[in-house]
XYZ file of N, CA, C and O in Angstrom:
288
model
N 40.899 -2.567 -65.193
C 41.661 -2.508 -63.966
C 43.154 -2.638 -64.258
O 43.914 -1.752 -63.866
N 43.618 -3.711 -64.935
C 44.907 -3.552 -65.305
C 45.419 -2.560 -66.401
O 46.572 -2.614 -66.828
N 44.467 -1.623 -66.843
C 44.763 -0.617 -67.742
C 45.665 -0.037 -66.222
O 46.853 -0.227 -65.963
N 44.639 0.698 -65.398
C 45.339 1.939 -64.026
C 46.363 1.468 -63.409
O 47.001 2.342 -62.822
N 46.905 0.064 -63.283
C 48.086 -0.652 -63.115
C 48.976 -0.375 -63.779
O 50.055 -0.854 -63.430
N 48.955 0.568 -65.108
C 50.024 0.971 -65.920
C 50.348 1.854 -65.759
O 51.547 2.130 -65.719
N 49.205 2.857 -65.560
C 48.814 3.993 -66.255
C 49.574 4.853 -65.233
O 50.577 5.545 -65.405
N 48.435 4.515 -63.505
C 49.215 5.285 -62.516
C 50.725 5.674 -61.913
O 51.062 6.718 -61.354
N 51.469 4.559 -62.195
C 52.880 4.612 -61.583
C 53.683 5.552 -62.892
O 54.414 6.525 -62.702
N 53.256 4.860 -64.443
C 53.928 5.936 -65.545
C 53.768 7.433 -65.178
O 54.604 8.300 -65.434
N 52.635 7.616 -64.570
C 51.956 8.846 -64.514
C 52.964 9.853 -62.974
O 53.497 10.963 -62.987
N 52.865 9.035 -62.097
C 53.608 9.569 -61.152
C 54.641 9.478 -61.374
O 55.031 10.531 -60.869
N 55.871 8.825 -61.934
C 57.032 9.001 -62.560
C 57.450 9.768 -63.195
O 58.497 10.409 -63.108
N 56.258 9.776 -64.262
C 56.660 10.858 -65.048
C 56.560 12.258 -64.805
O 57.183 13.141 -65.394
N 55.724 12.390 -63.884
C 55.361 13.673 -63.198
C 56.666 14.188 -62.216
O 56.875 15.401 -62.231
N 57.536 13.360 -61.384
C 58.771 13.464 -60.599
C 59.326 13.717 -61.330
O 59.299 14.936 -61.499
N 60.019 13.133 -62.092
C 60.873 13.643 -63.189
C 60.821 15.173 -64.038
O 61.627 16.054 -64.338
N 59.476 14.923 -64.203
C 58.918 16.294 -64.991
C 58.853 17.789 -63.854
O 58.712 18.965 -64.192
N 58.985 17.314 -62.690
C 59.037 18.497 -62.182
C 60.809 18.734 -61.668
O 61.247 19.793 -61.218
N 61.527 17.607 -61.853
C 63.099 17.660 -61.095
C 63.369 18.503 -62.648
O 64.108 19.463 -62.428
N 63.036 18.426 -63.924
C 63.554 18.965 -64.678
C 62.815 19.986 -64.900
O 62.908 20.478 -66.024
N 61.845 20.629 -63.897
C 61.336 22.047 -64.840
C 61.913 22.793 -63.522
O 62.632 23.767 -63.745
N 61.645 22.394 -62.011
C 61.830 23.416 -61.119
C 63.379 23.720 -60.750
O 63.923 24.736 -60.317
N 63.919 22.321 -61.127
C 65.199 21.903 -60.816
C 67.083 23.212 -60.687
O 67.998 23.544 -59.933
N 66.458 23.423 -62.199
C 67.543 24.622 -62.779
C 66.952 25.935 -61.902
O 67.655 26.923 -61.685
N 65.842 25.835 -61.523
C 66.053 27.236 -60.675
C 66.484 27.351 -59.385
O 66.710 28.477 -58.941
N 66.665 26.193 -58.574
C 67.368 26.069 -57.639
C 68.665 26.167 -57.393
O 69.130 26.033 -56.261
N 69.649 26.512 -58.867
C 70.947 26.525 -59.086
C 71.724 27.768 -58.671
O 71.379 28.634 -59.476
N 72.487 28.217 -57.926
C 73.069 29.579 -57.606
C 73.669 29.969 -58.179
O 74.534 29.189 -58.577
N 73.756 31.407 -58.703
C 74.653 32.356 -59.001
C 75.912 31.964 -59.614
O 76.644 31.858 -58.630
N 76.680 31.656 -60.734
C 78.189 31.543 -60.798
C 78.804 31.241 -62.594
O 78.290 31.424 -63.697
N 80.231 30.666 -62.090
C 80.198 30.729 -63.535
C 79.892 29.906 -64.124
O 79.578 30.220 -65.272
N 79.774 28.276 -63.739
C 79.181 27.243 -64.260
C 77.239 26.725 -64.163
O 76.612 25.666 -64.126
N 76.899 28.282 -64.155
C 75.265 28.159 -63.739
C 74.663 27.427 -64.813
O 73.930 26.454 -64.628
N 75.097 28.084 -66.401
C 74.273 26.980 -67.308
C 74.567 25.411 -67.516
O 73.830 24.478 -67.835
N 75.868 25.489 -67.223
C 75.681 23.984 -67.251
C 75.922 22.987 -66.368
O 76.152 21.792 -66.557
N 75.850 23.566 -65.478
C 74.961 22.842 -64.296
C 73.472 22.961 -64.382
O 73.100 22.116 -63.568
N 72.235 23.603 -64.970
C 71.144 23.757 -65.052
C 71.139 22.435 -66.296
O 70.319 21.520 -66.225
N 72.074 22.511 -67.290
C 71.782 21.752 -68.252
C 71.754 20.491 -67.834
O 71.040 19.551 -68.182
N 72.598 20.571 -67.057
C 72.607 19.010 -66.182
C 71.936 18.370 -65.799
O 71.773 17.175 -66.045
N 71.149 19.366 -64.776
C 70.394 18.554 -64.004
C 68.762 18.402 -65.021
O 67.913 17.669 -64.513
N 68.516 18.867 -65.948
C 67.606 18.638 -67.038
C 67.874 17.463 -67.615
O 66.962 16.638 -67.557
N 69.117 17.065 -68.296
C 69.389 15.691 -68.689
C 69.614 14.681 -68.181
O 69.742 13.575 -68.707
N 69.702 15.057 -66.814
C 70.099 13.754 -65.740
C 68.343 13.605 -65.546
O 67.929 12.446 -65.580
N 67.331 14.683 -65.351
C 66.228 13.830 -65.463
C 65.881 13.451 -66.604
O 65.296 12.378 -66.454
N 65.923 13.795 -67.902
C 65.428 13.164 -68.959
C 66.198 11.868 -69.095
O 65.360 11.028 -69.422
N 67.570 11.213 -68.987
C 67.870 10.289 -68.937
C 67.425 9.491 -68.187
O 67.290 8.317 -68.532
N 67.062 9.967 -66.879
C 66.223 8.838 -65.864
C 65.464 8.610 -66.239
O 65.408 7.419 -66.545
N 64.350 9.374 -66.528
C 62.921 9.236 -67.005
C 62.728 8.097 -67.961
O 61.995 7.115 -67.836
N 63.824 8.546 -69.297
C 63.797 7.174 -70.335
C 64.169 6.317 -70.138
O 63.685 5.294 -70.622
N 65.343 6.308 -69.227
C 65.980 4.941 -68.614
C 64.401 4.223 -67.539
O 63.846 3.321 -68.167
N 63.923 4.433 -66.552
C 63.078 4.050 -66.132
C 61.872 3.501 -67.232
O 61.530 2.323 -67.138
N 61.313 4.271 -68.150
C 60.588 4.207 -68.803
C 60.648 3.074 -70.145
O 59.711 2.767 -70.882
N 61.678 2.715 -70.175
C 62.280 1.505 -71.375
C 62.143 0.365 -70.405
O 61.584 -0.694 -70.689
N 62.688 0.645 -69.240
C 62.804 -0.585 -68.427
C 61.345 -1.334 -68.056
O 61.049 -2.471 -68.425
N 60.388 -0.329 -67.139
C 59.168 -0.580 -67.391
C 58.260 -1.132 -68.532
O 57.410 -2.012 -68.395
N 58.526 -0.580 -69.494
C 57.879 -0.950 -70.626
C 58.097 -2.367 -71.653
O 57.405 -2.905 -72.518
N 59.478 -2.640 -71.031
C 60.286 -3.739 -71.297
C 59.397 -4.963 -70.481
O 58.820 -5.835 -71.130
N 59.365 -4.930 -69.262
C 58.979 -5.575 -68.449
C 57.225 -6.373 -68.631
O 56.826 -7.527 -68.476
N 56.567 -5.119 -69.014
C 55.253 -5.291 -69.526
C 55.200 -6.594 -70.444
O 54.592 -7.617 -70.129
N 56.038 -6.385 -71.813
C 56.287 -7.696 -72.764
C 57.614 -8.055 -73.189
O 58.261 -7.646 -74.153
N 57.930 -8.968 -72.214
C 59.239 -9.495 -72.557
C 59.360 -10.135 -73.458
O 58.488 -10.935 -73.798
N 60.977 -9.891 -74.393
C 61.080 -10.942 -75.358
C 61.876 -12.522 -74.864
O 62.371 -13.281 -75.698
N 61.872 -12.667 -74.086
C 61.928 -13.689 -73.641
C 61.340 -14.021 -72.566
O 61.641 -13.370 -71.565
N 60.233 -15.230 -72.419
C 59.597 -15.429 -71.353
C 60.066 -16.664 -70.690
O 60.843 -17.312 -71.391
N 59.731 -17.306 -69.199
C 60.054 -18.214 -68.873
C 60.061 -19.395 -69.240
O 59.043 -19.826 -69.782
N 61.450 -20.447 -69.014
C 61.147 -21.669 -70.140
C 60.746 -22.636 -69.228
O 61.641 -22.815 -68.402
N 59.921 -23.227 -69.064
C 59.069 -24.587 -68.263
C 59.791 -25.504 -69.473
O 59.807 -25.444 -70.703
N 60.553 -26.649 -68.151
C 60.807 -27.991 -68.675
C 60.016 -29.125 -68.918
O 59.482 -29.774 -68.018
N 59.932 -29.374 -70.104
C 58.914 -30.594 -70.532
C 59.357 -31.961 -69.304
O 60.404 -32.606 -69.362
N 58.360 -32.131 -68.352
C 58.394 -33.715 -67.816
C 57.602 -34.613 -68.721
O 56.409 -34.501 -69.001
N 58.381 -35.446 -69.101
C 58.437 -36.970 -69.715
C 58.154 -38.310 -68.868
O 58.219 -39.411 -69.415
């Protein structure tokens, strides 16, 4: 059960992303800055994607966990 707790949200994320960067550039019009504006909007999702995806994954096992104070 806590496997699909991972699995699903990576999965739909990655799937948003994966489609802002495949359908994305064809939505771009006509001109002189068409390629790189297409390039753009490809790396603005691949940067999200990894940016989201480090963060998440970070979260899973932190290297630092909470410190509970010893009562004496």
């Amino acid at each position: 059960m806590y496997f699909m707790g991972i699995v699903i949200p990576m999965a739909v994320v990655t799937g948003f992303w994966a489609l802002v960067g495949i359908l994305g550039p064809f939505v771009v019009r006509r001109g002189p800055n068409q390629g790189i504006i297409r390039t753009m909007i490809v790396m603005t999702a691949v940067c999200c994607w990894a940016f989201w995806i480090l963060v998440y994954l970070h979260q899973l096992n932190p290297l630092i966990g909470p410190q509970i104070p010893d009562i004496d």
